[in-house]
Amino acid sequence: MSEARWSESDTSPERIDAALRELLRERHAENETLVPARVLNLVVIADREWRGEVVNRLERVGRYHPSRTILCTVEDNRRTIDGYATVSGDVSSGGGVGVLRESVEISLGAMHTGRIDTIIDPILIPELPTVVWSPHSQDDAVEALLALADVILIDTDDPVYFDGPGAALARAADLLESDVDVVDLAWLRTIAWRERLAGSFADPSRAGLLDGLRRIYIRHHDASIVSALLLTGWLASRLGWVPSSLEPAAGGARQATASRAGGGPSIGIEFNPVAQSVRGLSGVTVTGSSGFSLSFERAPGGLIAREQKAGSKPREWQLFGASRGEAGILGEGVRQALIRDHIYGPALQAARSFSQ
Amino acid sequence: MSAIDIDAEVDTNPLVTGLERQPVRSTAVVIFGAMGDLASRKLLPGIYNLAHEGALPERTALIGVSRSSMTDEAFRAHARESIDRFSRRRPDPDVLDGLLANFSYVSGTFDEEALYKKLDDALGALDEGVGTPLNRIFYLSTAPEFFPVIASRLGEAGLNVADDAEVRVVIEKPIGYDLASARAQNVAVLEYFAESQVFRIDHYLGKETVQNLMALRFANALFEPVWNRNFIDNVQITAAEDIGIGTRAGYYEGAGALRDLVQNHMLQLLALLAMEPPTAFEANRLRDEKVKVLEAIAPPALDEVADMAVRAQYAAGVVSGAESVGYREEPGVAEDSRTETYVALQLFINNWRWAGVPFYLRTGKRMTRKLTEIAVTLRPVPHIAFQGPDSEEVQPNQIILTLQPDEAVSVSLGAKVPGTKMQIRPVNMEFHYGTSFLSESPEAYERLILDVMRGDATLFTRNDEVEALWRIIDPILAAWAQDTESPIPQYPAGSAGPIEATELLDGRSWRRL
């Protein structure tokens, strides 16, 4: 492990940039097999009091690590900018190159966030995509950074920062309209569920059943109604359903219906919050005509699938897959920043129809 | 899966549209040679990693087949140990337990009819349990002499087809030991399986960098204009290893470097580098182009082999500061062995794009260091305006694709040395895969196993491709087999190879290892 640090109080972006260049030069001079990673810039804007939590999440991001991470912690009354920079990397044992990663932390005040672009711009690696993540919804900072950002990382599942699912989905839609790509962690929490549902109906034994779906029943973490709405929005957008508004139901549940664009029986949709330690979905059941039902339930080591078909005995099996955890979801968010997801937008629009 | 198949899938199931990972149909994998080295090191860990990622189909069952008598439980214990030891990530106990519960074992010798009856029963029971016919993959992870017998026994038992399910057979290299045996093997396998059912694995093609070779060529306008005889002087493809043969004398004595690496991996690299752009990244279109370029390489006549091929063996030497024995002193190797541990070839592709451009291939064991790379050297600039001795440093541009130890692409350029004089030095512009995509690439076998499950043969070798590969190699093997007298050139272990190999280069030099 090779690591070098720099810090300075009451500093400037130019001084931080110069320090990074010097740290990289030193590391490379010490060992020429150490070369800087060049994947993307990740700019994180966080409240100072939640710094530790954000740092922990960034450290556990796993194999999809950005190359330059710039964490800005915001304090209400701070007037100066303090900077910390770390360049670290592992020397390769196999004779190959070692990859250097750069971390910058900038302590700044609320007074700076409206023009934070002038602080961040000089520190970005210009030829790389820039991803902005504001876990505590510092919207003025995000707005200021929009011109620099290629991708905004957002978590529409976060109940603390959005006034209900409608507001969360509206914020994501606004961002999508502002010429940046949006990677939504709430959407990423539905990946396994979407893949498994799509895979199930790709099986010839279930050919035709997709057209006959009558009821969708989703169990979700109390804070993950948006993930549930996005999953349903995805189904609606792919299958041509026209969603109705959510209605409250007993026990904190909510319900809606969707009609088929081409006519036919409507689809009943229920969302039920359940006790679950991790965010995201807990289970999905799709029920069709003629006694068909298929459910997936979160379980250790993947999902448990249960199927019932008319005239057949019920079947149960495990769908393999290790849980990513919240750090893994963030890592997946960083990875997704390098690719384009063309089905999120339509799913988001359909989800908004449920929530209006 | 072809583009047409995917379109049909989208029509009937709009949910698959836009998913990064397309669904794979439920599958039973039968591994012949399930207790062997390849299964333990690559296949079982690869299948585990696919399960960990959530990439396996809804239902996945695995049946291990081997001669040893063993219970399902004992096989699962063996599989668990292999996965614990060789998986690229620490196994998640819940995923692993669940996966292993779907593993079972059938024992028998590969030519025994009863084995196939047991397999038929086991597969039938799996279908019954799942309630739908599973696709079948028969993975022949065995010595190649068993391929024909297993294929024919599968066919005779009716296991080469299944009602409402796809049946595929996977064949590991080597595909034959010469053209005749490769043809015989193809005929034996194709007697019972259609070519579209046969997946011949060359795991090199599953490596990210090899696939990136196609991205580099066909996703960038920068290279294609110079990718021809007008601008390229020569191409060198190197696959150097610093290790010796280890405990593989039994295999290696019968194979040698030409069969072990050149006939498959290195010629595949050459084909991908030199082929015409396919109209689509689709199995048969890509393989059509590879076959065309391989068929454009004229096989040498027997009396031409000495001028285009050099073979050698490593002698005693020093590797990484330690004394190392020569090949003939390795355990299990004959004292008078004529098996080559080093090969260098000069090949020409007789088509409009490449006529006259030499392609130099070299591979060897116990060389200076481990390195796999393709070096494309452009012609010198037609006129050097920088007069005087400093202009001697103007070197032709090179495009280097490194596969090992790093995955990288570099372009050498001439640049001015800072100062008052116009001095030119070569500098490198480098792209390291590991620094631009920090994610860990999947093992080649994981990608390829999933491709077999999907029925996507793009990264697998077609029968006519196998024969085209052998057609180039066969005369060299024949000439060497005839020559039982000439001494085999020796190179010291830890060196860059035999001096004789430079004679192929027409005054050029091998790149430094």
mmCIF file of N, CA and C in Angstrom, chain A residues 223-328:
data_model
loop_
_atom_site.group_PDB
_atom_site.id
_atom_site.type_symbol
_atom_site.label_atom_id
_atom_site.label_comp_id
_atom_site.label_asym_id
_atom_site.label_seq_id
_atom_site.Cartn_x
_atom_site.Cartn_y
_atom_site.Cartn_z
ATOM 1 N N ALA A 223 -39.483 2.320 4.146
ATOM 2 C CA ALA A 223 -38.976 3.528 3.490
ATOM 3 C C ALA A 223 -38.818 3.357 1.985
ATOM 4 N N SER A 224 -39.249 2.222 1.455
ATOM 5 C CA SER A 224 -38.931 1.934 0.048
ATOM 6 C C SER A 224 -40.165 1.876 -0.844
ATOM 7 N N ILE A 225 -41.141 2.692 -0.538
ATOM 8 C CA ILE A 225 -42.322 2.720 -1.409
ATOM 9 C C ILE A 225 -41.940 3.145 -2.824
ATOM 10 N N VAL A 226 -40.915 3.991 -2.949
ATOM 11 C CA VAL A 226 -40.557 4.447 -4.300
ATOM 12 C C VAL A 226 -39.970 3.290 -5.121
ATOM 13 N N SER A 227 -39.163 2.450 -4.478
ATOM 14 C CA SER A 227 -38.672 1.265 -5.206
ATOM 15 C C SER A 227 -39.852 0.443 -5.704
ATOM 16 N N ALA A 228 -40.847 0.274 -4.844
ATOM 17 C CA ALA A 228 -42.026 -0.514 -5.227
ATOM 18 C C ALA A 228 -42.762 0.153 -6.384
ATOM 19 N N LEU A 229 -42.876 1.480 -6.312
ATOM 20 C CA LEU A 229 -43.558 2.200 -7.401
ATOM 21 C C LEU A 229 -42.774 2.108 -8.706
ATOM 22 N N LEU A 230 -41.452 2.172 -8.594
ATOM 23 C CA LEU A 230 -40.634 2.090 -9.816
ATOM 24 C C LEU A 230 -40.738 0.699 -10.444
ATOM 25 N N LEU A 231 -40.782 -0.336 -9.608
ATOM 26 C CA LEU A 231 -40.933 -1.688 -10.163
ATOM 27 C C LEU A 231 -42.273 -1.788 -10.897
ATOM 28 N N THR A 232 -43.316 -1.264 -10.264
ATOM 29 C CA THR A 232 -44.638 -1.318 -10.897
ATOM 30 C C THR A 232 -44.670 -0.416 -12.127
ATOM 31 N N GLY A 233 -43.990 0.722 -12.023
ATOM 32 C CA GLY A 233 -43.907 1.620 -13.174
ATOM 33 C C GLY A 233 -43.215 0.947 -14.344
ATOM 34 N N TRP A 234 -42.194 0.171 -14.016
ATOM 35 C CA TRP A 234 -41.496 -0.575 -15.076
ATOM 36 C C TRP A 234 -42.452 -1.565 -15.745
ATOM 37 N N LEU A 235 -43.195 -2.320 -14.939
ATOM 38 C CA LEU A 235 -44.156 -3.278 -15.517
ATOM 39 C C LEU A 235 -45.164 -2.532 -16.398
ATOM 40 N N ALA A 236 -45.660 -1.402 -15.865
ATOM 41 C CA ALA A 236 -46.676 -0.650 -16.610
ATOM 42 C C ALA A 236 -46.105 -0.124 -17.924
ATOM 43 N N SER A 237 -44.882 0.407 -17.869
ATOM 44 C CA SER A 237 -44.308 0.997 -19.081
ATOM 45 C C SER A 237 -43.976 -0.074 -20.118
ATOM 46 N N ARG A 238 -43.561 -1.239 -19.661
ATOM 47 C CA ARG A 238 -43.218 -2.300 -20.610
ATOM 48 C C ARG A 238 -44.462 -2.980 -21.181
ATOM 49 N N LEU A 239 -45.523 -3.075 -20.356
ATOM 50 C CA LEU A 239 -46.681 -3.872 -20.765
ATOM 51 C C LEU A 239 -47.844 -3.018 -21.246
ATOM 52 N N GLY A 240 -47.623 -1.703 -21.316
ATOM 53 C CA GLY A 240 -48.660 -0.822 -21.850
ATOM 54 C C GLY A 240 -49.837 -0.645 -20.908
ATOM 55 N N TRP A 241 -49.577 -0.614 -19.616
ATOM 56 C CA TRP A 241 -50.655 -0.377 -18.656
ATOM 57 C C TRP A 241 -50.769 1.120 -18.384
ATOM 58 N N VAL A 242 -51.992 1.549 -18.084
ATOM 59 C CA VAL A 242 -52.225 2.954 -17.723
ATOM 60 C C VAL A 242 -52.571 2.995 -16.228
ATOM 61 N N PRO A 243 -51.647 3.533 -15.406
ATOM 62 C CA PRO A 243 -51.849 3.464 -13.962
ATOM 63 C C PRO A 243 -52.858 4.487 -13.446
ATOM 64 N N SER A 244 -53.493 4.123 -12.341
ATOM 65 C CA SER A 244 -54.344 5.079 -11.630
ATOM 66 C C SER A 244 -53.586 5.567 -10.397
ATOM 67 N N SER A 245 -54.186 6.534 -9.668
ATOM 68 C CA SER A 245 -53.509 7.067 -8.481
ATOM 69 C C SER A 245 -53.555 6.078 -7.326
ATOM 70 N N LEU A 246 -52.563 6.211 -6.457
ATOM 71 C CA LEU A 246 -52.517 5.383 -5.244
ATOM 72 C C LEU A 246 -53.633 5.782 -4.289
ATOM 73 N N GLU A 247 -54.175 4.784 -3.613
ATOM 74 C CA GLU A 247 -55.167 5.042 -2.561
ATOM 75 C C GLU A 247 -54.676 4.367 -1.297
ATOM 76 N N PRO A 248 -54.909 4.988 -0.132
ATOM 77 C CA PRO A 248 -54.518 4.313 1.104
ATOM 78 C C PRO A 248 -55.402 3.086 1.356
ATOM 79 N N ALA A 249 -54.807 2.103 1.998
ATOM 80 C CA ALA A 249 -55.565 0.892 2.364
ATOM 81 C C ALA A 249 -55.239 0.575 3.816
ATOM 82 N N ALA A 250 -55.853 -0.458 4.332
ATOM 83 C CA ALA A 250 -55.687 -0.785 5.757
ATOM 84 C C ALA A 250 -54.241 -1.141 6.078
ATOM 85 N N GLY A 251 -53.815 -0.842 7.306
ATOM 86 C CA GLY A 251 -52.505 -1.264 7.798
ATOM 87 C C GLY A 251 -51.343 -0.555 7.127
ATOM 88 N N GLY A 252 -51.577 0.659 6.638
ATOM 89 C CA GLY A 252 -50.473 1.401 6.018
ATOM 90 C C GLY A 252 -50.211 0.997 4.582
ATOM 91 N N ALA A 253 -51.006 0.065 4.077
ATOM 92 C CA ALA A 253 -50.821 -0.363 2.689
ATOM 93 C C ALA A 253 -51.411 0.683 1.746
ATOM 94 N N ARG A 254 -51.052 0.545 0.474
ATOM 95 C CA ARG A 254 -51.638 1.424 -0.537
ATOM 96 C C ARG A 254 -52.042 0.550 -1.716
ATOM 97 N N GLN A 255 -52.966 1.055 -2.490
ATOM 98 C CA GLN A 255 -53.410 0.260 -3.632
ATOM 99 C C GLN A 255 -53.687 1.156 -4.825
ATOM 100 N N ALA A 256 -53.664 0.556 -5.975
ATOM 101 C CA ALA A 256 -53.931 1.283 -7.212
ATOM 102 C C ALA A 256 -54.448 0.282 -8.232
ATOM 103 N N THR A 257 -54.835 0.764 -9.363
ATOM 104 C CA THR A 257 -55.184 -0.148 -10.456
ATOM 105 C C THR A 257 -54.473 0.343 -11.717
ATOM 106 N N ALA A 258 -54.390 -0.548 -12.657
ATOM 107 C CA ALA A 258 -53.851 -0.161 -13.964
ATOM 108 C C ALA A 258 -54.759 -0.779 -15.015
ATOM 109 N N SER A 259 -55.048 0.024 -16.033
ATOM 110 C CA SER A 259 -55.853 -0.547 -17.114
ATOM 111 C C SER A 259 -54.941 -0.822 -18.303
ATOM 112 N N ARG A 260 -55.370 -1.786 -19.096
ATOM 113 C CA ARG A 260 -54.544 -2.146 -20.264
ATOM 114 C C ARG A 260 -54.866 -1.196 -21.418
ATOM 115 N N ALA A 261 -53.814 -0.730 -22.083
ATOM 116 C CA ALA A 261 -54.019 0.219 -23.175
ATOM 117 C C ALA A 261 -54.930 -0.374 -24.250
ATOM 118 N N GLY A 262 -54.830 -1.668 -24.467
ATOM 119 C CA GLY A 262 -55.633 -2.305 -25.516
ATOM 120 C C GLY A 262 -56.971 -2.821 -25.019
ATOM 121 N N GLY A 263 -57.368 -2.484 -23.809
ATOM 122 C CA GLY A 263 -58.612 -2.981 -23.229
ATOM 123 C C GLY A 263 -58.396 -4.279 -22.478
ATOM 124 N N GLY A 264 -59.452 -4.777 -21.881
ATOM 125 C CA GLY A 264 -59.346 -6.016 -21.103
ATOM 126 C C GLY A 264 -59.419 -5.716 -19.625
ATOM 127 N N PRO A 265 -59.379 -6.769 -18.814
ATOM 128 C CA PRO A 265 -59.536 -6.572 -17.371
ATOM 129 C C PRO A 265 -58.402 -5.726 -16.794
ATOM 130 N N SER A 266 -58.734 -4.923 -15.790
ATOM 131 C CA SER A 266 -57.708 -4.087 -15.174
ATOM 132 C C SER A 266 -56.851 -4.919 -14.209
ATOM 133 N N ILE A 267 -55.769 -4.330 -13.784
ATOM 134 C CA ILE A 267 -54.829 -5.029 -12.890
ATOM 135 C C ILE A 267 -54.870 -4.341 -11.532
ATOM 136 N N GLY A 268 -55.096 -5.105 -10.491
ATOM 137 C CA GLY A 268 -55.070 -4.560 -9.142
ATOM 138 C C GLY A 268 -53.643 -4.582 -8.606
ATOM 139 N N ILE A 269 -53.251 -3.486 -7.965
ATOM 140 C CA ILE A 269 -51.870 -3.392 -7.472
ATOM 141 C C ILE A 269 -51.906 -2.998 -6.004
ATOM 142 N N GLU A 270 -51.176 -3.731 -5.191
ATOM 143 C CA GLU A 270 -51.125 -3.427 -3.751
ATOM 144 C C GLU A 270 -49.682 -3.283 -3.310
ATOM 145 N N PHE A 271 -49.462 -2.314 -2.432
ATOM 146 C CA PHE A 271 -48.127 -2.088 -1.859
ATOM 147 C C PHE A 271 -48.270 -2.222 -0.352
ATOM 148 N N ASN A 272 -47.460 -3.074 0.220
ATOM 149 C CA ASN A 272 -47.605 -3.308 1.648
ATOM 150 C C ASN A 272 -46.257 -3.155 2.350
ATOM 151 N N PRO A 273 -46.129 -2.201 3.301
ATOM 152 C CA PRO A 273 -44.850 -2.083 4.013
ATOM 153 C C PRO A 273 -44.684 -3.237 5.000
ATOM 154 N N VAL A 274 -43.458 -3.758 5.081
ATOM 155 C CA VAL A 274 -43.187 -4.862 6.013
ATOM 156 C C VAL A 274 -41.915 -4.532 6.795
ATOM 157 N N ALA A 275 -41.780 -5.204 7.943
ATOM 158 C CA ALA A 275 -40.562 -5.005 8.742
ATOM 159 C C ALA A 275 -39.411 -5.730 8.050
ATOM 160 N N GLN A 276 -38.390 -4.993 7.740
ATOM 161 C CA GLN A 276 -37.235 -5.580 7.043
ATOM 162 C C GLN A 276 -36.018 -4.724 7.372
ATOM 163 N N SER A 277 -34.877 -5.368 7.621
ATOM 164 C CA SER A 277 -33.716 -4.593 8.072
ATOM 165 C C SER A 277 -33.068 -3.806 6.938
ATOM 166 N N VAL A 278 -33.175 -4.295 5.711
ATOM 167 C CA VAL A 278 -32.523 -3.580 4.601
ATOM 168 C C VAL A 278 -33.559 -2.887 3.736
ATOM 169 N N ARG A 279 -33.142 -1.800 3.102
ATOM 170 C CA ARG A 279 -34.055 -1.087 2.213
ATOM 171 C C ARG A 279 -34.363 -1.913 0.975
ATOM 172 N N GLY A 280 -35.402 -1.527 0.299
ATOM 173 C CA GLY A 280 -35.749 -2.200 -0.946
ATOM 174 C C GLY A 280 -36.981 -3.060 -0.789
ATOM 175 N N LEU A 281 -37.131 -3.979 -1.704
ATOM 176 C CA LEU A 281 -38.331 -4.810 -1.736
ATOM 177 C C LEU A 281 -38.140 -6.058 -0.890
ATOM 178 N N SER A 282 -39.259 -6.571 -0.412
ATOM 179 C CA SER A 282 -39.224 -7.791 0.386
ATOM 180 C C SER A 282 -39.836 -8.953 -0.376
ATOM 181 N N GLY A 283 -40.814 -8.642 -1.198
ATOM 182 C CA GLY A 283 -41.450 -9.715 -1.959
ATOM 183 C C GLY A 283 -42.332 -9.150 -3.060
ATOM 184 N N VAL A 284 -42.528 -9.956 -4.078
ATOM 185 C CA VAL A 284 -43.402 -9.582 -5.194
ATOM 186 C C VAL A 284 -44.227 -10.805 -5.562
ATOM 187 N N THR A 285 -45.521 -10.604 -5.691
ATOM 188 C CA THR A 285 -46.379 -11.695 -6.166
ATOM 189 C C THR A 285 -47.159 -11.192 -7.374
ATOM 190 N N VAL A 286 -47.116 -11.963 -8.442
ATOM 191 C CA VAL A 286 -47.947 -11.637 -9.597
ATOM 192 C C VAL A 286 -48.956 -12.768 -9.754
ATOM 193 N N THR A 287 -50.206 -12.367 -9.954
ATOM 194 C CA THR A 287 -51.275 -13.360 -10.048
ATOM 195 C C THR A 287 -51.977 -13.158 -11.381
ATOM 196 N N GLY A 288 -52.279 -14.271 -12.028
ATOM 197 C CA GLY A 288 -52.919 -14.175 -13.332
ATOM 198 C C GLY A 288 -54.250 -14.881 -13.345
ATOM 199 N N SER A 289 -54.808 -14.918 -14.529
ATOM 200 C CA SER A 289 -56.075 -15.627 -14.679
ATOM 201 C C SER A 289 -55.790 -17.121 -14.571
ATOM 202 N N SER A 290 -56.780 -17.887 -14.479
ATOM 203 C CA SER A 290 -56.733 -19.353 -14.432
ATOM 204 C C SER A 290 -55.798 -19.898 -13.354
ATOM 205 N N GLY A 291 -55.796 -19.241 -12.211
ATOM 206 C CA GLY A 291 -55.145 -19.827 -11.030
ATOM 207 C C GLY A 291 -53.643 -19.716 -10.984
ATOM 208 N N PHE A 292 -53.053 -18.931 -11.887
ATOM 209 C CA PHE A 292 -51.590 -18.821 -11.881
ATOM 210 C C PHE A 292 -51.139 -17.766 -10.876
ATOM 211 N N SER A 293 -50.134 -18.122 -10.087
ATOM 212 C CA SER A 293 -49.474 -17.090 -9.273
ATOM 213 C C SER A 293 -47.996 -17.436 -9.129
ATOM 214 N N LEU A 294 -47.189 -16.397 -9.089
ATOM 215 C CA LEU A 294 -45.745 -16.559 -8.950
ATOM 216 C C LEU A 294 -45.275 -15.507 -7.962
ATOM 217 N N SER A 295 -44.555 -15.949 -6.940
ATOM 218 C CA SER A 295 -44.069 -14.962 -5.976
ATOM 219 C C SER A 295 -42.584 -15.138 -5.735
ATOM 220 N N PHE A 296 -41.923 -14.028 -5.466
ATOM 221 C CA PHE A 296 -40.517 -14.024 -5.071
ATOM 222 C C PHE A 296 -40.425 -13.385 -3.697
ATOM 223 N N GLU A 297 -39.682 -14.027 -2.830
ATOM 224 C CA GLU A 297 -39.544 -13.518 -1.463
ATOM 225 C C GLU A 297 -38.062 -13.397 -1.151
ATOM 226 N N ARG A 298 -37.657 -12.264 -0.613
ATOM 227 C CA ARG A 298 -36.250 -12.087 -0.224
ATOM 228 C C ARG A 298 -35.873 -13.146 0.815
ATOM 229 N N ALA A 299 -34.708 -13.757 0.665
ATOM 230 C CA ALA A 299 -34.260 -14.807 1.593
ATOM 231 C C ALA A 299 -32.729 -14.823 1.588
ATOM 232 N N PRO A 300 -32.116 -15.432 2.588
ATOM 233 C CA PRO A 300 -30.651 -15.537 2.558
ATOM 234 C C PRO A 300 -30.193 -16.253 1.290
ATOM 235 N N GLY A 301 -29.220 -15.682 0.599
ATOM 236 C CA GLY A 301 -28.668 -16.331 -0.597
ATOM 237 C C GLY A 301 -29.502 -16.117 -1.842
ATOM 238 N N GLY A 302 -30.442 -15.166 -1.814
ATOM 239 C CA GLY A 302 -31.201 -14.886 -3.027
ATOM 240 C C GLY A 302 -32.666 -14.663 -2.759
ATOM 241 N N LEU A 303 -33.491 -15.210 -3.638
ATOM 242 C CA LEU A 303 -34.943 -15.097 -3.491
ATOM 243 C C LEU A 303 -35.530 -16.504 -3.446
ATOM 244 N N ILE A 304 -36.624 -16.642 -2.711
ATOM 245 C CA ILE A 304 -37.370 -17.892 -2.773
ATOM 246 C C ILE A 304 -38.547 -17.679 -3.722
ATOM 247 N N ALA A 305 -38.626 -18.534 -4.718
ATOM 248 C CA ALA A 305 -39.721 -18.437 -5.681
ATOM 249 C C ALA A 305 -40.775 -19.480 -5.332
ATOM 250 N N ARG A 306 -42.036 -19.085 -5.475
ATOM 251 C CA ARG A 306 -43.142 -20.039 -5.274
ATOM 252 C C ARG A 306 -44.097 -19.865 -6.450
ATOM 253 N N GLU A 307 -44.493 -20.979 -7.019
ATOM 254 C CA GLU A 307 -45.373 -20.915 -8.184
ATOM 255 C C GLU A 307 -46.574 -21.816 -7.996
ATOM 256 N N GLN A 308 -47.694 -21.314 -8.413
ATOM 257 C CA GLN A 308 -48.922 -22.118 -8.393
ATOM 258 C C GLN A 308 -49.556 -22.033 -9.774
ATOM 259 N N LYS A 309 -49.852 -23.191 -10.337
ATOM 260 C CA LYS A 309 -50.559 -23.206 -11.614
ATOM 261 C C LYS A 309 -51.777 -24.097 -11.468
ATOM 262 N N ALA A 310 -52.816 -23.763 -12.196
ATOM 263 C CA ALA A 310 -54.029 -24.576 -12.104
ATOM 264 C C ALA A 310 -53.700 -26.019 -12.457
ATOM 265 N N GLY A 311 -54.149 -26.934 -11.642
ATOM 266 C CA GLY A 311 -53.950 -28.350 -11.926
ATOM 267 C C GLY A 311 -52.581 -28.873 -11.577
ATOM 268 N N SER A 312 -51.714 -28.031 -11.027
ATOM 269 C CA SER A 312 -50.369 -28.507 -10.651
ATOM 270 C C SER A 312 -50.166 -28.280 -9.162
ATOM 271 N N LYS A 313 -49.274 -29.062 -8.604
ATOM 272 C CA LYS A 313 -48.965 -28.820 -7.191
ATOM 273 C C LYS A 313 -48.042 -27.595 -7.082
ATOM 274 N N PRO A 314 -48.101 -26.886 -5.950
ATOM 275 C CA PRO A 314 -47.245 -25.710 -5.799
ATOM 276 C C PRO A 314 -45.769 -26.114 -5.830
ATOM 277 N N ARG A 315 -44.942 -25.237 -6.394
ATOM 278 C CA ARG A 315 -43.497 -25.489 -6.435
ATOM 279 C C ARG A 315 -42.766 -24.352 -5.744
ATOM 280 N N GLU A 316 -41.626 -24.699 -5.163
ATOM 281 C CA GLU A 316 -40.830 -23.687 -4.465
ATOM 282 C C GLU A 316 -39.362 -23.941 -4.771
ATOM 283 N N TRP A 317 -38.606 -22.903 -5.030
ATOM 284 C CA TRP A 317 -37.181 -23.070 -5.289
ATOM 285 C C TRP A 317 -36.431 -21.784 -4.963
ATOM 286 N N GLN A 318 -35.105 -21.887 -4.952
ATOM 287 C CA GLN A 318 -34.265 -20.726 -4.631
ATOM 288 C C GLN A 318 -33.691 -20.124 -5.911
ATOM 289 N N LEU A 319 -33.773 -18.816 -6.010
ATOM 290 C CA LEU A 319 -33.094 -18.089 -7.096
ATOM 291 C C LEU A 319 -31.824 -17.508 -6.487
ATOM 292 N N PHE A 320 -30.697 -17.932 -6.999
ATOM 293 C CA PHE A 320 -29.436 -17.596 -6.334
ATOM 294 C C PHE A 320 -29.030 -16.146 -6.579
ATOM 295 N N GLY A 321 -28.372 -15.573 -5.595
ATOM 296 C CA GLY A 321 -27.815 -14.228 -5.745
ATOM 297 C C GLY A 321 -27.478 -13.673 -4.379
ATOM 298 N N ALA A 322 -26.250 -13.218 -4.223
ATOM 299 C CA ALA A 322 -25.843 -12.647 -2.937
ATOM 300 C C ALA A 322 -26.344 -11.214 -2.841
ATOM 301 N N SER A 323 -26.765 -10.837 -1.641
ATOM 302 C CA SER A 323 -27.240 -9.471 -1.444
ATOM 303 C C SER A 323 -26.071 -8.499 -1.601
ATOM 304 N N ARG A 324 -26.320 -7.390 -2.286
ATOM 305 C CA ARG A 324 -25.268 -6.382 -2.464
ATOM 306 C C ARG A 324 -25.092 -5.544 -1.212
ATOM 307 N N GLY A 325 -26.145 -5.404 -0.424
ATOM 308 C CA GLY A 325 -26.096 -4.487 0.705
ATOM 309 C C GLY A 325 -26.141 -3.054 0.196
ATOM 310 N N GLU A 326 -26.302 -2.097 1.114
ATOM 311 C CA GLU A 326 -26.417 -0.695 0.695
ATOM 312 C C GLU A 326 -25.123 -0.178 0.068
ATOM 313 N N ALA A 327 -23.968 -0.647 0.583
ATOM 314 C CA ALA A 327 -22.700 -0.216 -0.016
ATOM 315 C C ALA A 327 -22.605 -0.739 -1.448
ATOM 316 N N GLY A 328 -23.067 -1.963 -1.641
ATOM 317 C CA GLY A 328 -23.054 -2.544 -2.983
ATOM 318 C C GLY A 328 -23.978 -1.796 -3.923
#
